[in-house]
CSV table of C-alpha atoms (C1' of nucleotides) in Angstrom, one decimal:
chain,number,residue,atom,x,y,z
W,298,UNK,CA,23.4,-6.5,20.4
W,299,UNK,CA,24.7,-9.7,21.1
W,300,UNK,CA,24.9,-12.4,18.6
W,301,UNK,CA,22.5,-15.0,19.7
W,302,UNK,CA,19.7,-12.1,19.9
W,303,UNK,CA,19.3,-13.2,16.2
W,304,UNK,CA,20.1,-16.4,16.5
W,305,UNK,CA,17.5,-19.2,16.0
W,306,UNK,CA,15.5,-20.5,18.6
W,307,UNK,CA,16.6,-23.7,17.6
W,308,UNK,CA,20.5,-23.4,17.2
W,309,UNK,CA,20.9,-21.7,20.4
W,310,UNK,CA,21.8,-25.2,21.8
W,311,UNK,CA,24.5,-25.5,19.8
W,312,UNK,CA,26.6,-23.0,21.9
W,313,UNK,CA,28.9,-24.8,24.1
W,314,UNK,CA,29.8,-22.0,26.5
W,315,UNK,CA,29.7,-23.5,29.7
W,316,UNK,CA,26.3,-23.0,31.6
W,317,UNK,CA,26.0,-20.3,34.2
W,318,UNK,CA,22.9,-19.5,36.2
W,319,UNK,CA,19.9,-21.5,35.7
W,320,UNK,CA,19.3,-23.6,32.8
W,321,UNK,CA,16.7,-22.6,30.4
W,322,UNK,CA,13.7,-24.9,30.5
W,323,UNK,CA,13.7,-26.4,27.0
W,324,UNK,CA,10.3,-28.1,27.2
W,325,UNK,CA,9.0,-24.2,27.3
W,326,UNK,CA,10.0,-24.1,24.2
W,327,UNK,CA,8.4,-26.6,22.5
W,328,UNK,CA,5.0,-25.9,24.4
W,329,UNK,CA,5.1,-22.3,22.8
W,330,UNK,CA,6.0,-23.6,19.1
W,331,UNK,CA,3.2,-26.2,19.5
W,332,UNK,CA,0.2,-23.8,21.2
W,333,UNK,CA,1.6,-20.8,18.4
W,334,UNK,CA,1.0,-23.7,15.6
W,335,UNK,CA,-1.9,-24.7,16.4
W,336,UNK,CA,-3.7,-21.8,18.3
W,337,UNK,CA,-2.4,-19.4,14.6
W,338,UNK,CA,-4.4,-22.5,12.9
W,339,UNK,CA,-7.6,-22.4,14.5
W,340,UNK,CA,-7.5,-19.1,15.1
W,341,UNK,CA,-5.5,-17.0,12.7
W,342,UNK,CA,-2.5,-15.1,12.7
W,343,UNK,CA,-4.4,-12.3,15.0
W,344,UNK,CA,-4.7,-14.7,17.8
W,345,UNK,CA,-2.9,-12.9,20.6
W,346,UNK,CA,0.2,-13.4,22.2
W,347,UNK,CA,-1.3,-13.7,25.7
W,348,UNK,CA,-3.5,-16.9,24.7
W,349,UNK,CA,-0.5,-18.5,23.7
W,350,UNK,CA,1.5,-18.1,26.5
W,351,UNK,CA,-1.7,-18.8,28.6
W,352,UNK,CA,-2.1,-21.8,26.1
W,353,UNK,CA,1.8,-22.9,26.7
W,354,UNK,CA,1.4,-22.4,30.2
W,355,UNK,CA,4.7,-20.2,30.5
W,356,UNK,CA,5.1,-16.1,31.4
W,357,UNK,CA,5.4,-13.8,29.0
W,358,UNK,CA,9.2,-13.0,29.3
W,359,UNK,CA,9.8,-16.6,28.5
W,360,UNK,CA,8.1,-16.1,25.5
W,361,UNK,CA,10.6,-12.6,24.5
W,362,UNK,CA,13.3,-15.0,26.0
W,363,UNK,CA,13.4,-17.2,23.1
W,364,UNK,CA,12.0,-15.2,20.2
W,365,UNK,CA,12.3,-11.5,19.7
W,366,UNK,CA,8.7,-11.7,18.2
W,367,UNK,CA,5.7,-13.5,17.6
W,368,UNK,CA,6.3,-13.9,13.8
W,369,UNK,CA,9.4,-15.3,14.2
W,370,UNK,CA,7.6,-18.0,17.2
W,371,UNK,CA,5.5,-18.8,14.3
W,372,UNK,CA,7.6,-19.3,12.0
W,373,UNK,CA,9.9,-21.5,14.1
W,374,UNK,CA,6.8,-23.4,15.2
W,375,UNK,CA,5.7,-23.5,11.2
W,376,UNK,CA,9.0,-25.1,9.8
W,377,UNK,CA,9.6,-27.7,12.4
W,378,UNK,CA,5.9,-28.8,13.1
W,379,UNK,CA,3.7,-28.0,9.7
W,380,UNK,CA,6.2,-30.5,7.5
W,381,UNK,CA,7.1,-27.5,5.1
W,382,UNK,CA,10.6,-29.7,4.0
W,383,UNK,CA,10.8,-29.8,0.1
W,384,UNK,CA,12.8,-32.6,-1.3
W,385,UNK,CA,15.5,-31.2,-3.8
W,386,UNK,CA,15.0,-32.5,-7.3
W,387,UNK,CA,17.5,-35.6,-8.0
W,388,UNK,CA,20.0,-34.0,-10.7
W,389,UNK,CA,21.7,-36.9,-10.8
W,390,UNK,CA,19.1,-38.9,-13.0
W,391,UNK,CA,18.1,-38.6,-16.3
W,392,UNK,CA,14.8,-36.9,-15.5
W,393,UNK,CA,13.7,-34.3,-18.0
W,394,UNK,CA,14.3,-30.8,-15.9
W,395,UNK,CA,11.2,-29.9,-17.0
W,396,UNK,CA,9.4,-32.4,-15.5
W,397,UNK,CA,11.7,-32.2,-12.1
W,398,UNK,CA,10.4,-28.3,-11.9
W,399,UNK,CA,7.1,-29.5,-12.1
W,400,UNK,CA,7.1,-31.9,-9.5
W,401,UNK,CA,8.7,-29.3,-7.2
W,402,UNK,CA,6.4,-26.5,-7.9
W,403,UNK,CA,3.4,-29.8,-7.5
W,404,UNK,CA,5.3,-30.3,-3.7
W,405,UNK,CA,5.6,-26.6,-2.5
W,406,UNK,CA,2.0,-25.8,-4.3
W,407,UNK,CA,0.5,-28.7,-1.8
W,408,UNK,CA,2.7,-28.1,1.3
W,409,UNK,CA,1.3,-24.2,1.0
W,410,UNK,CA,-2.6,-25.3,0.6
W,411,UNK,CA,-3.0,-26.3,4.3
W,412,UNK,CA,-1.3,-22.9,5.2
W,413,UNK,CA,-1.2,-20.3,2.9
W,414,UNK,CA,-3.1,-17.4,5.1
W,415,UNK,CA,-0.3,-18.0,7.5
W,416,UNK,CA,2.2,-17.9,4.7
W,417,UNK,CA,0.7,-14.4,3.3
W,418,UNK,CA,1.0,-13.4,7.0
W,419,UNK,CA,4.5,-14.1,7.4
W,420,UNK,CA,5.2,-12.1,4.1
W,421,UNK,CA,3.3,-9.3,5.2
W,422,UNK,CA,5.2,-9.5,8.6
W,423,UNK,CA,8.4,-9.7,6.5
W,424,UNK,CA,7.4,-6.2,4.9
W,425,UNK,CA,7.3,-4.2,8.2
W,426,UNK,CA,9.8,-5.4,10.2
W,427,UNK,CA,13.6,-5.9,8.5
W,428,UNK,CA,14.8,-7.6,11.0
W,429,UNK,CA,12.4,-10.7,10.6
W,430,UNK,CA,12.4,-9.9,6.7
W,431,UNK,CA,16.1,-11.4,6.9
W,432,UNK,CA,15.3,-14.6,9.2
W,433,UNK,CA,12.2,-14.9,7.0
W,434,UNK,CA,14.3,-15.3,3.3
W,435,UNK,CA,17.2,-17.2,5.1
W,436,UNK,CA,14.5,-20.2,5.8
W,437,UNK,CA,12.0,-19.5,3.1
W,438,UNK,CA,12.7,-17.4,0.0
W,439,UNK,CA,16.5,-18.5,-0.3
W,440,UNK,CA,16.3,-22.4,0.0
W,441,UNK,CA,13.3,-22.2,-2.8
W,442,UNK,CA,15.1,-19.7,-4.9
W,443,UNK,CA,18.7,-22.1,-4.7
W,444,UNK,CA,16.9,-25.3,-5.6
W,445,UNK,CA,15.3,-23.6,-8.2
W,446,UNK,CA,18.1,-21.9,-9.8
W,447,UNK,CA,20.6,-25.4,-9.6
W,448,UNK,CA,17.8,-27.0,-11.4
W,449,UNK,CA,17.7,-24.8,-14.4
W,450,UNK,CA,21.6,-24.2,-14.5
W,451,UNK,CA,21.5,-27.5,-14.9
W,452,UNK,CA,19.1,-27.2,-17.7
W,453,UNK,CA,21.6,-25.4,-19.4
W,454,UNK,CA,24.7,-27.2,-19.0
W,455,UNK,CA,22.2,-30.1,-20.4
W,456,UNK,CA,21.5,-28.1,-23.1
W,457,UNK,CA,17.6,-29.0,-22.3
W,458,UNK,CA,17.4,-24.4,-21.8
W,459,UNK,CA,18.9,-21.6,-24.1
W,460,UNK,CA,22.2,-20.7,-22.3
W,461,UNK,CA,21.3,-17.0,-23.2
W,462,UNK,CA,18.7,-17.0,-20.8
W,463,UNK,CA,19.0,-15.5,-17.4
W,464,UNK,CA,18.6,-18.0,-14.7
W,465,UNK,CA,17.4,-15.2,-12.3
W,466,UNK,CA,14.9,-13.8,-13.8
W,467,UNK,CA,13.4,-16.9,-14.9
W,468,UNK,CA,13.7,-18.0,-11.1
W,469,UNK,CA,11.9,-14.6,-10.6
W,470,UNK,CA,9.1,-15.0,-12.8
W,471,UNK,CA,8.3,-18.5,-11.4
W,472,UNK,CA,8.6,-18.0,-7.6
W,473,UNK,CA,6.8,-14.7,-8.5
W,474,UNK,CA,4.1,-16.3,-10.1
W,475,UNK,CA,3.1,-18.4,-7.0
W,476,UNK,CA,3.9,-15.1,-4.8
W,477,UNK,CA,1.5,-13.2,-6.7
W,478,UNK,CA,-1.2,-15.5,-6.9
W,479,UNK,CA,-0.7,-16.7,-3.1
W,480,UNK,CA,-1.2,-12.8,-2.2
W,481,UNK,CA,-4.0,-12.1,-5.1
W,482,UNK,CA,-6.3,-15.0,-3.6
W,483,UNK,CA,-5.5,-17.3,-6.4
W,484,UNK,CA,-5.7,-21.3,-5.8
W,485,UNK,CA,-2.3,-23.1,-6.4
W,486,UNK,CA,-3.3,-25.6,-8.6
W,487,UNK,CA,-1.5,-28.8,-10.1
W,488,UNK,CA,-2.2,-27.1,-13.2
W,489,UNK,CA,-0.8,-23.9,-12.5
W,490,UNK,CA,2.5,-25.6,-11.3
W,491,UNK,CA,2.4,-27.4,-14.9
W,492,UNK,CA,1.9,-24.5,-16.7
W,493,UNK,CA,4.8,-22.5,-15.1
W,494,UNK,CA,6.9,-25.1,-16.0
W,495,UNK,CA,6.0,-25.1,-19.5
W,496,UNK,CA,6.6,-21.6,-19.8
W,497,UNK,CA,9.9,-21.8,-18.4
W,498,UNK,CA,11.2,-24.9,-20.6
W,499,UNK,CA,9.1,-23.4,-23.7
R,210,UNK,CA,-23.2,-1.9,6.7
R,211,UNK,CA,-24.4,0.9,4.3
R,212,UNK,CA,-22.2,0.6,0.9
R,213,UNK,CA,-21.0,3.8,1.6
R,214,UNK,CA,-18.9,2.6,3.6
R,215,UNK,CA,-16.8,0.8,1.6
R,216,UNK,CA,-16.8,3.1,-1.1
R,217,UNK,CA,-13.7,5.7,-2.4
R,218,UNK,CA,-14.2,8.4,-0.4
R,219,UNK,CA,-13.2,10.5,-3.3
R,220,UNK,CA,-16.6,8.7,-5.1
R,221,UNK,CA,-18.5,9.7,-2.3
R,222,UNK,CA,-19.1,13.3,-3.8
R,223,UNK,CA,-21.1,11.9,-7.1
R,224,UNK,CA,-24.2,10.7,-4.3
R,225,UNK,CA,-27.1,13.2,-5.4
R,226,UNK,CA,-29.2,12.5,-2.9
R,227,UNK,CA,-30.7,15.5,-1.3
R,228,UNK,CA,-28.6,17.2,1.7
R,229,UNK,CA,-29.9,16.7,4.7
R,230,UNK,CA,-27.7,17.8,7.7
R,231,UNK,CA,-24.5,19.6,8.4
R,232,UNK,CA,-22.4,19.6,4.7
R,233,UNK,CA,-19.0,17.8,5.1
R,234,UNK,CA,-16.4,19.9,5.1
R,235,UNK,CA,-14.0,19.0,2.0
R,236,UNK,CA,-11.1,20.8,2.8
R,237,UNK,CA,-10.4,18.4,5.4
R,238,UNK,CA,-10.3,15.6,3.0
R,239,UNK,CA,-7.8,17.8,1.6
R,240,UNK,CA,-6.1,18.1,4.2
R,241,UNK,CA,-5.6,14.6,5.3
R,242,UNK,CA,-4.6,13.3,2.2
R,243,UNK,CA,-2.1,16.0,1.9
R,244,UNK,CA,-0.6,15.3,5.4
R,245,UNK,CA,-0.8,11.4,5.1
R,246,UNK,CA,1.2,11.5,2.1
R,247,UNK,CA,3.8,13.8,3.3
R,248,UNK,CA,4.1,12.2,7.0
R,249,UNK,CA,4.3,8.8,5.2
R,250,UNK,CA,6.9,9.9,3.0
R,251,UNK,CA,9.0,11.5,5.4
R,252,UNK,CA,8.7,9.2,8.3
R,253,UNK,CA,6.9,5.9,6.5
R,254,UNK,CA,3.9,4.1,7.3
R,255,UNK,CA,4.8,3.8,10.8
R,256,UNK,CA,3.8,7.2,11.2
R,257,UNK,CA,0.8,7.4,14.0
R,258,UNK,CA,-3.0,8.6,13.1
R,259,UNK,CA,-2.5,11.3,16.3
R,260,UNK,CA,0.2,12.7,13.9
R,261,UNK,CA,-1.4,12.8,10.9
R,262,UNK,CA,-4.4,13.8,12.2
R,263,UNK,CA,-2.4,17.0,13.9
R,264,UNK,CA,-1.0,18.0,10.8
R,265,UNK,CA,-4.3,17.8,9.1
R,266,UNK,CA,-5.7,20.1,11.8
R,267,UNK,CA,-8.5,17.6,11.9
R,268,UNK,CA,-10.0,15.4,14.2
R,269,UNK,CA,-9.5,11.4,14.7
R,270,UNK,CA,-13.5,10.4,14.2
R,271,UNK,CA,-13.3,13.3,10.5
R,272,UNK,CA,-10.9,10.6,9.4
R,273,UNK,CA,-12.7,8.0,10.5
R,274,UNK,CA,-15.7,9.2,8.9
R,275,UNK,CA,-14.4,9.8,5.5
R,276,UNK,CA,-12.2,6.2,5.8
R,277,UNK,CA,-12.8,3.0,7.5
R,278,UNK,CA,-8.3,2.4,8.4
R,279,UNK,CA,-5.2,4.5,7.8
R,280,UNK,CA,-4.6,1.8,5.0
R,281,UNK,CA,-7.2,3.1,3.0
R,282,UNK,CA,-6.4,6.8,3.7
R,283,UNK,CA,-2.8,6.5,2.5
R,284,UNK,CA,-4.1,4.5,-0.7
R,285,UNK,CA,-6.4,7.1,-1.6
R,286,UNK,CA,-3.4,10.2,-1.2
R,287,UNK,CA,-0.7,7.9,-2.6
R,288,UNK,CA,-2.9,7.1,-5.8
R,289,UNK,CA,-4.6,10.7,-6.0
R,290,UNK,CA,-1.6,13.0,-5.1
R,291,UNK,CA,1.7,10.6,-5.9
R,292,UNK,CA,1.1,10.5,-9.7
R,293,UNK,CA,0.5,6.6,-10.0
R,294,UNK,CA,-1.6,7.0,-13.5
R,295,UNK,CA,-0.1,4.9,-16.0
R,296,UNK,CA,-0.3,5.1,-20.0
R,297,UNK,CA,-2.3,2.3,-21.4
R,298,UNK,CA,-0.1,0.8,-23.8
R,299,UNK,CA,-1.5,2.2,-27.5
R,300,UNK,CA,-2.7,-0.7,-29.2
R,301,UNK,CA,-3.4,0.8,-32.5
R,302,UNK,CA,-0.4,1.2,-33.6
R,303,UNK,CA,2.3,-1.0,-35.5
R,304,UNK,CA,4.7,-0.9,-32.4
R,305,UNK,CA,5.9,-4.5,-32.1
R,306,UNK,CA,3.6,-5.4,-28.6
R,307,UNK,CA,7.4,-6.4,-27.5
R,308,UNK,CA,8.6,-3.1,-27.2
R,309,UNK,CA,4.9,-1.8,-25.8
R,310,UNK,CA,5.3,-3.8,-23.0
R,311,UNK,CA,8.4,-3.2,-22.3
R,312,UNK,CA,8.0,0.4,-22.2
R,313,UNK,CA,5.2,-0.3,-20.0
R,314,UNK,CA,7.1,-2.1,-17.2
R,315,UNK,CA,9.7,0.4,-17.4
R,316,UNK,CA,7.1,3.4,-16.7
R,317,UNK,CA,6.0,1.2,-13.8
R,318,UNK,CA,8.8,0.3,-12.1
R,319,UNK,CA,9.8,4.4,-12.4
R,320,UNK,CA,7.1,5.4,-10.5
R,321,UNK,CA,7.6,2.8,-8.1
R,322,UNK,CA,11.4,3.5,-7.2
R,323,UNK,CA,10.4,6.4,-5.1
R,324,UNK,CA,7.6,4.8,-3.2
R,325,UNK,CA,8.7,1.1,-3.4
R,326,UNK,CA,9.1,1.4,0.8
R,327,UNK,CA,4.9,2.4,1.0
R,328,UNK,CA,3.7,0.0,-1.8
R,329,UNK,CA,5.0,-3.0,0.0
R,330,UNK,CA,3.6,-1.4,3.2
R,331,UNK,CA,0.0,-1.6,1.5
R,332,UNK,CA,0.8,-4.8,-0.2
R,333,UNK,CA,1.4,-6.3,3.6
R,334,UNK,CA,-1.7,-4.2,4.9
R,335,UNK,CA,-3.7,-5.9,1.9
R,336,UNK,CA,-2.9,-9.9,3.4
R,337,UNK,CA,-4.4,-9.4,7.1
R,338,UNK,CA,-7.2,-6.7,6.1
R,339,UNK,CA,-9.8,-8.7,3.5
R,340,UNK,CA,-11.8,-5.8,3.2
R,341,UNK,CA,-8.4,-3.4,2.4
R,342,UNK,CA,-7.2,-6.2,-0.2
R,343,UNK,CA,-10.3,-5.8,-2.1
R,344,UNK,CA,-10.0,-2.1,-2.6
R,345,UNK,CA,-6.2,-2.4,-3.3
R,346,UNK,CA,-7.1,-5.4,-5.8
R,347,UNK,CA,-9.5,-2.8,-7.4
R,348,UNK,CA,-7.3,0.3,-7.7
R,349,UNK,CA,-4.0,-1.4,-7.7
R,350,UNK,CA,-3.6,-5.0,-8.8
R,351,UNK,CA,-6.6,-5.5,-11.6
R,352,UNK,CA,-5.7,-2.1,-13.7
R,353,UNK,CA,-2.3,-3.3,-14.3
R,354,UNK,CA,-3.3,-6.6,-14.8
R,355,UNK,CA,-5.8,-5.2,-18.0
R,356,UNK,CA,-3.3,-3.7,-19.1
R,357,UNK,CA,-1.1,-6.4,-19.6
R,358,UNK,CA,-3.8,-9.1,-20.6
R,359,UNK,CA,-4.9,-7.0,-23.5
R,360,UNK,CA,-1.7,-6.6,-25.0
R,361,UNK,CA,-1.1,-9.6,-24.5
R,362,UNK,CA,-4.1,-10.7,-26.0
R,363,UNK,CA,-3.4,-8.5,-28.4
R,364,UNK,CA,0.2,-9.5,-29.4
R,365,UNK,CA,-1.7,-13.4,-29.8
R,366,UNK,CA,-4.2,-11.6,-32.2
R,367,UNK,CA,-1.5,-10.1,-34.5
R,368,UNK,CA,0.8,-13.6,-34.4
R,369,UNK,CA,3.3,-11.6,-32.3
R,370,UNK,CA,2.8,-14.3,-29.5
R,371,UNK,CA,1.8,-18.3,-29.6
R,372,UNK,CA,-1.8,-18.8,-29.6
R,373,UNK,CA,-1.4,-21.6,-27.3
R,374,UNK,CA,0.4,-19.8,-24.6
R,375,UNK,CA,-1.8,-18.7,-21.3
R,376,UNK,CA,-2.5,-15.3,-21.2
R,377,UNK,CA,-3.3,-15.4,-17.3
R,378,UNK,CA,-0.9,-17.6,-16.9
R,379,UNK,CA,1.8,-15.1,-18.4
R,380,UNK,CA,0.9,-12.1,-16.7
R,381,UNK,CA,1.0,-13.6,-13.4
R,382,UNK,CA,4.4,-14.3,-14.5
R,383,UNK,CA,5.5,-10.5,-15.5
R,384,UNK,CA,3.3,-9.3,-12.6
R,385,UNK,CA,5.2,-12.1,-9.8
R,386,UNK,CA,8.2,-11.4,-10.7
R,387,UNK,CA,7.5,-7.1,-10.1
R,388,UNK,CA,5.9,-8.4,-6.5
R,389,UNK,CA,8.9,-10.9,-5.8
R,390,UNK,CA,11.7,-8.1,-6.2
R,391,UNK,CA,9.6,-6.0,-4.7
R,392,UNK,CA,9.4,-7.8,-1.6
R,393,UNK,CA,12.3,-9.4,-1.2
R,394,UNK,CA,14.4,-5.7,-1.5
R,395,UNK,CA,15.3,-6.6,-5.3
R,396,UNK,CA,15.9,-3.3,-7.2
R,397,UNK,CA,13.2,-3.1,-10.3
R,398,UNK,CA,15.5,-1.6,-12.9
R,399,UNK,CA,14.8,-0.6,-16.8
R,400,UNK,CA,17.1,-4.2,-17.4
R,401,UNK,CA,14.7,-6.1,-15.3
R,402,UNK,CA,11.8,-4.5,-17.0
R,403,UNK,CA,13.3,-5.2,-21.2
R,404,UNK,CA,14.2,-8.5,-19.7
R,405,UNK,CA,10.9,-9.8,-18.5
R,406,UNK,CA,9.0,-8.5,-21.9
R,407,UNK,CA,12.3,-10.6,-24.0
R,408,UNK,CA,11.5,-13.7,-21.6
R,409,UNK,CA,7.8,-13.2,-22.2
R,410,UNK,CA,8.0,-12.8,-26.4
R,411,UNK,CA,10.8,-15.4,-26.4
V,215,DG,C1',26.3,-22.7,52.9
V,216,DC,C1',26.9,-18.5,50.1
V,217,DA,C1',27.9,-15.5,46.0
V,218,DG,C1',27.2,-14.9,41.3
V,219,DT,C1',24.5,-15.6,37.3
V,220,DT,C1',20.7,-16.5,34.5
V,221,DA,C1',15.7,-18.1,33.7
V,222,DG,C1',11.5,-18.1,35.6
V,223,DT,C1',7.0,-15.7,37.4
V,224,DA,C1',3.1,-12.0,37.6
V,225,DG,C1',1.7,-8.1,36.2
V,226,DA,C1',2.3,-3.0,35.3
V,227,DC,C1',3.4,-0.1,31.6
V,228,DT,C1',3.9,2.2,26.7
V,229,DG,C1',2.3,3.4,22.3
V,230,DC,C1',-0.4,1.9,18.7
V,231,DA,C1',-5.1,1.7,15.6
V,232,DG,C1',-9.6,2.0,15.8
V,233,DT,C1',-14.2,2.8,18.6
V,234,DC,C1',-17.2,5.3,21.4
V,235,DT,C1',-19.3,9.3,24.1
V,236,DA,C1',-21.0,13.8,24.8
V,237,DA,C1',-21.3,18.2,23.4
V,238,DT,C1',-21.3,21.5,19.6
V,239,DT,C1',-22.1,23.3,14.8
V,240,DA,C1',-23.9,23.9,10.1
V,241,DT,C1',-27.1,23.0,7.1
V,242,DA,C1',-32.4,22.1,5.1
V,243,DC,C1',-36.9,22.8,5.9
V,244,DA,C1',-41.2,24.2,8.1
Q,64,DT,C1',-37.5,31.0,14.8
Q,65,DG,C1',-37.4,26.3,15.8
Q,66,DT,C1',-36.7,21.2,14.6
Q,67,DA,C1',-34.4,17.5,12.5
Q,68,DT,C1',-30.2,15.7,10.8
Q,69,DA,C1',-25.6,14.8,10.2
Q,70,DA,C1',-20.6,16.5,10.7
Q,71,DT,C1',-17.4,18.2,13.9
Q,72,DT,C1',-14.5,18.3,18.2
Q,73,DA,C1',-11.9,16.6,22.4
Q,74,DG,C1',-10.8,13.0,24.6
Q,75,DA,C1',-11.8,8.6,27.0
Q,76,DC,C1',-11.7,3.8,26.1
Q,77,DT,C1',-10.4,-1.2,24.2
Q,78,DG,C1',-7.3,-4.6,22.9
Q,79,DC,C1',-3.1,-5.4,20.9
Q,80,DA,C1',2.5,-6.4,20.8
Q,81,DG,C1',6.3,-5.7,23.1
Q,82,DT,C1',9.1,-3.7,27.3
Q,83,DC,C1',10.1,-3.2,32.0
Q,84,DT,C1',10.1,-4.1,37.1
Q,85,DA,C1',10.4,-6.7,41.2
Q,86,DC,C1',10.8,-10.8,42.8
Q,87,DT,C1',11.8,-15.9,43.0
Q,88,DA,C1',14.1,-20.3,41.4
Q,89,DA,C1',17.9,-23.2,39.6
Q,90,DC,C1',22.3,-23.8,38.5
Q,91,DT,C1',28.1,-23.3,39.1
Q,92,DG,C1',32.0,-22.7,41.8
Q,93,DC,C1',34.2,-21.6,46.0
DNA sequence: GCAGTTAGTAGACTGCAGTCTAATTATACA
DNA sequence: TGTATAATTAGACTGCAGTCTACTAACTGC
């Protein structure tokens, strides 16, 4: 398997080999992102593959061309269009870190509201197929998981957390929190954000 | 839609109404269980219905009859046949509620190292089937959430635990963190288990 | 222009879960 | 013995994601 099989739809234009044969049409691209968007919007996550190529207005192959699967379309198309970019907490300021938790876990709470059936979708997709399990924490689970863990070594060196504590596990318990409410039916509230950063600063 | 339909099929048997028309044939829920759990073990969830229905010596519409998707089949043989019961936690005692749940988490995460692969299978099932997730939330997710609430409940009563802390709020913590390792291919270890009941009596 | 290479198209194909059909079988009751 | 009812069977069928085939189109380099 060649590298770029699991490359990013989106960094494959980075390679500078020079072109051979004919160029691949990069406005396909960005018709499929933006019919999977909004088609797995109105629709749902069940709406098939052939209405969004009939939607894009592209074959099917050029579809498998770019992504080896419709989760990983949608979650291409749900990263760059659905404004899912968190802002890392400022560590440079003064801030209490227990108030800079709880304005991140307010951000990624409100980002998710819009979308979270197609979030519990893409973690369900992640369960049954490894290969998009890996693409799947490289843009979601790890980015989350580093700001939050920076943020409460930071805490420590601060001396605003216990240094005994484990970082990890406390990074567990609040990314798992939102994870098990998300998948439980349970609204991601302002308060709950609050609450979990209590707990974690208690 | 009848309740029947939605009900355990192993529930089904405590309906006294009069017989009317051929008996069902029990053995072949037997059967199926038996075979789903073995095929499923053996070759995961991937397995097809064709095959499981083969080695069940059964046809497709008896397992259609006795459950609505192979979700709920495998639910039913993995909780009946796979030794899933836990202990409730014995509350009467002087143990220190610390130590109770601890021993708790450690019992669950046991029996869930050898079926870790299938329970994230019918976790990911439960997200795009709403009528799967609230059977799964039923038999699964609320009786280990009881458990927890009333010992933590419990541990408030005896001054073990903060009366102001969240009971709900707590246990989707303990309960998140389980789910996040889970699916994200973290191992669930006894440390992970008497290190979530230290961060949770802190 | 022509060869080589790669992307594009339409659409057939595979294997899957779940539904449906038609015929058969096991029971209760009259 | 016959009728009503519901479970059983084999297997066809539907709609799905993803693969494959045969062909066409666009580009590079000679």
């Amino acid at each position: 398997m060649a590298d770029s099989d699991r490359m990013a739809e989106s960094d494959r234009m980075a390679d500078e080999t020079a072109q051979v044969g004919r160029p691949r049409n990069e406005a396909a691209s960005a018709a499929l992102k933006a019919a999977a968007l909004r088609l797995v919007r109105t629709e749902g996550y069940g709406v098939s593959v052939s209405a969004i190529i009939r939607e894009a207005g592209v074959s099917r192959q050029t579809l498998y061309n770019r992504w080896p699967t419709k989760a990983e379309l949608v979650l291409d198309a749900f990263f760059e269009l659905a404004g899912m970019q968190v802002a890392t907490p400022d560590l440079g300021g003064d801030t209490p870190r227990r108030d800079l938790l709880a304005t991140f876990l307010r951000e990624v709470f409100g980002h998710l509201r819009k979308d979270a059936d197609l979030l519990r979708t893409l973690i369900a997709e992640a369960q049954t197929d490894p290969g998009f399990r890996a693409v799947f924490f490289d843009r979601f689970v790890r980015p989350r998981e580093e700001i939050v863990l920076a943020l409460l070594r930071d805490a420590q060196a601060r001396g605003e957390m216990n240094a005994g504590r484990d970082p990890d596990l406390a990074s567990a318990m609040i990314h798992g929190a939102f994870w098990y409410r998300l998948l439980n039916d349970r609204p991601l509230t302002d308060a709950v954000a609050d609450g979990l950063a209590d707990e974690v600063f208690r």
